[in-house]
Coordinates of C-alpha atoms in Angstrom, one line a residue:
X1 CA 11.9 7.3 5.6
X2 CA 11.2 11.6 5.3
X3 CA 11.3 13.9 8.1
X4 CA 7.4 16.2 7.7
X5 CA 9.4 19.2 8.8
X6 CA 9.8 22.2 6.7
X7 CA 5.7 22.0 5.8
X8 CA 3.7 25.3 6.8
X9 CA 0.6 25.8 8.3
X10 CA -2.6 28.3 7.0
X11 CA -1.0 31.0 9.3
X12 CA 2.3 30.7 7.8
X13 CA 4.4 28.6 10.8
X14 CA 6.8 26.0 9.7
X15 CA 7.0 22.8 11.1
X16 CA 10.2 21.6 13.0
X17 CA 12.5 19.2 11.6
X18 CA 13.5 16.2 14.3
X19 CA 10.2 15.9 15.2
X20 CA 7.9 13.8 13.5
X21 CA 9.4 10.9 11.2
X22 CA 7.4 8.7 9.0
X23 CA 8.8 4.9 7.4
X24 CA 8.1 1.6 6.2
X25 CA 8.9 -1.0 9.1
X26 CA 13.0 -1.0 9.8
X27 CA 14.6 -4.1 9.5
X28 CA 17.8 -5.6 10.8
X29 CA 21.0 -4.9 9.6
X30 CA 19.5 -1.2 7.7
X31 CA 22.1 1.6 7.0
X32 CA 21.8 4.3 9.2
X33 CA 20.1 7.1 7.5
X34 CA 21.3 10.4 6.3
X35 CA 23.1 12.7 9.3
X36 CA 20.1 14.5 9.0
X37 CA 18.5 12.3 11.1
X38 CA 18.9 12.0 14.9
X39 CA 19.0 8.3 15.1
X40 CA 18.0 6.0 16.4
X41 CA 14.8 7.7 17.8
X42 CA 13.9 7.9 21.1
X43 CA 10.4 7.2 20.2
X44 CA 8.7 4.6 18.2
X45 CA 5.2 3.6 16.9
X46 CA 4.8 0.6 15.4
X47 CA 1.3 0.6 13.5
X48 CA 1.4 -3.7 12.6
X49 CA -0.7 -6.3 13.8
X50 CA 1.0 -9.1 16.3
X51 CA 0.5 -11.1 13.0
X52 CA 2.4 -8.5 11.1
X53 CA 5.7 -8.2 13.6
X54 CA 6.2 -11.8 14.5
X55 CA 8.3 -12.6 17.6
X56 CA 11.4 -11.1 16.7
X57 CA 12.4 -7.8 18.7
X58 CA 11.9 -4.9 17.0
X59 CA 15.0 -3.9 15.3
X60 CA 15.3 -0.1 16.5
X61 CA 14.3 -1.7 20.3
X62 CA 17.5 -3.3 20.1
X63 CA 19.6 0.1 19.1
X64 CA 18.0 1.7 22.4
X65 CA 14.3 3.3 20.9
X66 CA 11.2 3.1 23.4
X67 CA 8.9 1.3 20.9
X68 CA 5.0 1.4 21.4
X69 CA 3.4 -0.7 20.0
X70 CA -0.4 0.9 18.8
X71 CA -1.8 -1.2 15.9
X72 CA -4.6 0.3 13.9
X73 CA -5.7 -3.2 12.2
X74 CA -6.0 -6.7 13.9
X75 CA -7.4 -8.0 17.2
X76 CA -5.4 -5.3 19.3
X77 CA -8.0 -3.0 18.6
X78 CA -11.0 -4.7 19.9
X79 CA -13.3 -4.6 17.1
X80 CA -11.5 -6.1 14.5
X81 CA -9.5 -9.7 13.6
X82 CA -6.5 -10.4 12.6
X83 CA -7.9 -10.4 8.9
X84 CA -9.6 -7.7 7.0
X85 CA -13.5 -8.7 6.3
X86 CA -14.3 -9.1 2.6
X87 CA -16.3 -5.9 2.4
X88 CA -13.4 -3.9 3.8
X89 CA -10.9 -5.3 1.1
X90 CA -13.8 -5.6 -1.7
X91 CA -14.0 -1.6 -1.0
X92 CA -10.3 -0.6 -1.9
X93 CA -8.5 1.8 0.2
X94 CA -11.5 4.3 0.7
X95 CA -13.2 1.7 2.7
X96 CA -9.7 0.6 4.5
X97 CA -8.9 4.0 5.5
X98 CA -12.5 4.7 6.9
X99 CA -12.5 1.3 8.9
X100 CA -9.4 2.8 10.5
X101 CA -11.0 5.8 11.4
X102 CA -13.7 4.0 13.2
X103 CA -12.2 0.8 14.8
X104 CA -8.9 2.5 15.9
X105 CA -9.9 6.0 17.2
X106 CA -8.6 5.1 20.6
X107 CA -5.3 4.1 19.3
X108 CA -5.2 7.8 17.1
X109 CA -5.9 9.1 20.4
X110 CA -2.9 7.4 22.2
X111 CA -0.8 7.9 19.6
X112 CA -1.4 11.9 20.0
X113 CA -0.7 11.6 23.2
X114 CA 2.9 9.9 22.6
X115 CA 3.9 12.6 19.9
X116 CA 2.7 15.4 22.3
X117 CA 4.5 13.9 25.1
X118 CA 7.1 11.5 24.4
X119 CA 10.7 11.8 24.0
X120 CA 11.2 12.8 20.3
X121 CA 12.2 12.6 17.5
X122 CA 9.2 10.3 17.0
X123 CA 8.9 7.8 13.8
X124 CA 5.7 6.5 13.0
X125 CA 6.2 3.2 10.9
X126 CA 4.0 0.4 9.5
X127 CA 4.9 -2.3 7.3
X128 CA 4.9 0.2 3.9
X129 CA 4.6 2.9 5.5
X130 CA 1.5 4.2 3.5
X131 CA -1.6 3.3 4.6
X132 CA -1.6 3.4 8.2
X133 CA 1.2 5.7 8.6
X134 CA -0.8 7.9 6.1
X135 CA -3.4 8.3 8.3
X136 CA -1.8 8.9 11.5
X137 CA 0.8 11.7 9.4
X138 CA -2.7 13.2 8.0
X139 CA -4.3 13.4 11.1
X140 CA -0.9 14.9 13.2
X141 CA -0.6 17.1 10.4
X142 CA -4.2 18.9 10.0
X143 CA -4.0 19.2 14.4
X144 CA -0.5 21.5 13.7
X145 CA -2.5 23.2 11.1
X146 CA -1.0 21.8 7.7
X147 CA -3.6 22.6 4.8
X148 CA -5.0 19.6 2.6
X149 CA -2.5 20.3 -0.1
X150 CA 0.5 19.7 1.7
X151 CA -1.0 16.8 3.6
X152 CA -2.5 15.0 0.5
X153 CA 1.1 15.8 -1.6
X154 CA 2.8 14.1 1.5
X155 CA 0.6 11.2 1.3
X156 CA 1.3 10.8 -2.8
X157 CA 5.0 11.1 -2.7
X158 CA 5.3 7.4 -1.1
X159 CA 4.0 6.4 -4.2
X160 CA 7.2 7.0 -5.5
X161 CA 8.8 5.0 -3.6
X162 CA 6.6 1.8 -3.7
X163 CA 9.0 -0.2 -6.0
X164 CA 11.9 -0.1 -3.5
X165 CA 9.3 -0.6 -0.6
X166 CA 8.2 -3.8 -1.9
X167 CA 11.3 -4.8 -2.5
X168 CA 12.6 -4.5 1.1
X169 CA 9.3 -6.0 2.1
X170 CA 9.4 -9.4 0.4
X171 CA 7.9 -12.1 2.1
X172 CA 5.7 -10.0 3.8
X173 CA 2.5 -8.7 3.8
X174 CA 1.6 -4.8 3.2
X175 CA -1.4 -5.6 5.4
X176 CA -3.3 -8.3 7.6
X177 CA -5.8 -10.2 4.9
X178 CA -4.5 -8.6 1.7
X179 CA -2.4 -11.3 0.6
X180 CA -3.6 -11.8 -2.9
X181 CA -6.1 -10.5 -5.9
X182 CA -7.3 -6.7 -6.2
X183 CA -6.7 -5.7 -2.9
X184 CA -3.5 -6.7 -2.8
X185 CA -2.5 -4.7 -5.8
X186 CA -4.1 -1.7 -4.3
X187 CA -2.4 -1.8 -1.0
X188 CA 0.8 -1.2 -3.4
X189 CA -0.9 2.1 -4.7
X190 CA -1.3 5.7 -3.0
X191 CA -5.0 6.6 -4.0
X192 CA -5.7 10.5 -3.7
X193 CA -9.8 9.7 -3.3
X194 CA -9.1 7.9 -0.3
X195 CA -7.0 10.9 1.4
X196 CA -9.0 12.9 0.6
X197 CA -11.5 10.9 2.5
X198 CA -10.0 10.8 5.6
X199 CA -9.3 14.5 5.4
X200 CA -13.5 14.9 4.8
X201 CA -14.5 13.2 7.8
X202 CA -11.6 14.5 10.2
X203 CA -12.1 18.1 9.2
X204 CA -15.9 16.9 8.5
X205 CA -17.2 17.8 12.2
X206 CA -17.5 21.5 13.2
X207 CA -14.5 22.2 14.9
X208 CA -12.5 20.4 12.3
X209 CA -9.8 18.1 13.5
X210 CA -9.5 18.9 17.1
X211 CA -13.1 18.4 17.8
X212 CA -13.1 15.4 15.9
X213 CA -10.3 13.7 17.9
X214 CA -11.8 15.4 20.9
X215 CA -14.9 14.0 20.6
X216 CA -13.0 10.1 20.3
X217 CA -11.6 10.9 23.6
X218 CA -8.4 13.1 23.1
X219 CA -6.8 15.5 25.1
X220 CA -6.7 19.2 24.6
X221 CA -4.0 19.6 26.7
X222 CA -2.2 17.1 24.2
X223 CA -3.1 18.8 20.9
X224 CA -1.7 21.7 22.7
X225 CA 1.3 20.2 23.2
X226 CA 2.1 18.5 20.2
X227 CA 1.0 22.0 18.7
X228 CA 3.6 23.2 20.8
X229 CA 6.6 21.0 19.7
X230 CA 6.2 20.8 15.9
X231 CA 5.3 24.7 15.3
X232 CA 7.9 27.0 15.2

């Protein structure tokens, strides 16, 4: 788990510590991280498919967090099953990413909406914390104004910490449908191309960012806002 604070924007603004917090999925019976960390936080958003998070109540529910539950892969979304199709996980995480983009907008959208609004600190958490986390950081990153650098350099450093990732996560899958064979291995990889994608077709649209999550139905008021809270 890392705290995105201390990044800075074109224009030179830091961003806030004990704001935005991003993790693999929390488990029973975890330490409590460093004092650095208000904890638990009042705000959670759990990115996992119902097949993903079982029946069992989310761990951090139990210390007291309000945890949302948004998932950008599975039937949740409306326009996808519980398992990736074989073209998605034929295409590597390029073509994951990009499925995100389009099938979960609306759930980009609402979680926006949480981080602009909701009681914070807020983590953001999947089951590694790389993929779909990735994309939600990226995108809440680029709307406070954090260049590609910093945004694709905080994507890569999970990489780092993949072999202690896996470890806390066996017996479970990274993702919905990528149990075995190539994808599988590549959903334990960071993959700089596919960032990079999902930075070209947020900031792709004129308008960059904001327009684009405008356009998917998001708030201005709520960009604002979450502009707002993470800027100093």
């Amino acid at each position: 788990m890392r705290d995105v604070g201390g990044m800075t924007t074109a224009a030179g603004q830091v961003l806030r510590a004990g704001v935005l917090y991003r993790s693999d999925m929390p488990r029973v019976g975890d330490e409590r991280p460093a004092v650095t960390f208000i904890w638990p936080p009042p705000t959670v958003v759990d990115l996992r498919s119902a097949v993903e998070r079982g029946s069992s109540p989310h761990p951090l529910s139990l210390l007291g967090s309000e945890v949302h539950i948004k998932p950008l892969l599975g039937e949740e979304t409306g326009r996808a099953s519980n398992s990736l199709g074989p073209d998605v996980l034929a295409g590597g995480l390029r073509a994951l990413y990009n499925t995100i983009l389009d099938i979960a907008a609306p759930r980009l959208v609402e979680i926006v909406d949480l981080a602009a609004e909701a009681p914070g600190p807020l983590l953001v958490h999947c089951a590694a914390g790389k993929d779909r986390t990735g994309i939600v950081t990226a995108l809440l990153l680029r709307l406070a104004g954090v260049g590609h650098e910093q945004v694709i350099a905080d994507y890569l450093a999970t990489g780092a910490n993949m072999p202690g990732v896996l470890r806390r996560l066996k017996g479970h899958s990274l993702l919905p449908g990528a149990r075995s064979g190539p994808t599988a291995r590549a959903v334990t990889e960071v993959s700089q191309e596919a960032v990079e994608h999902v930075l070209g077709v947020i900031d792709g649209v004129p308008g960059g960012p904001e327009a684009w999550l405008l356009e998917r139905g998001g708030s201005q008021d709520s960009i604002a806002l979450w502009r707002k809270r993470i800027l100093d």
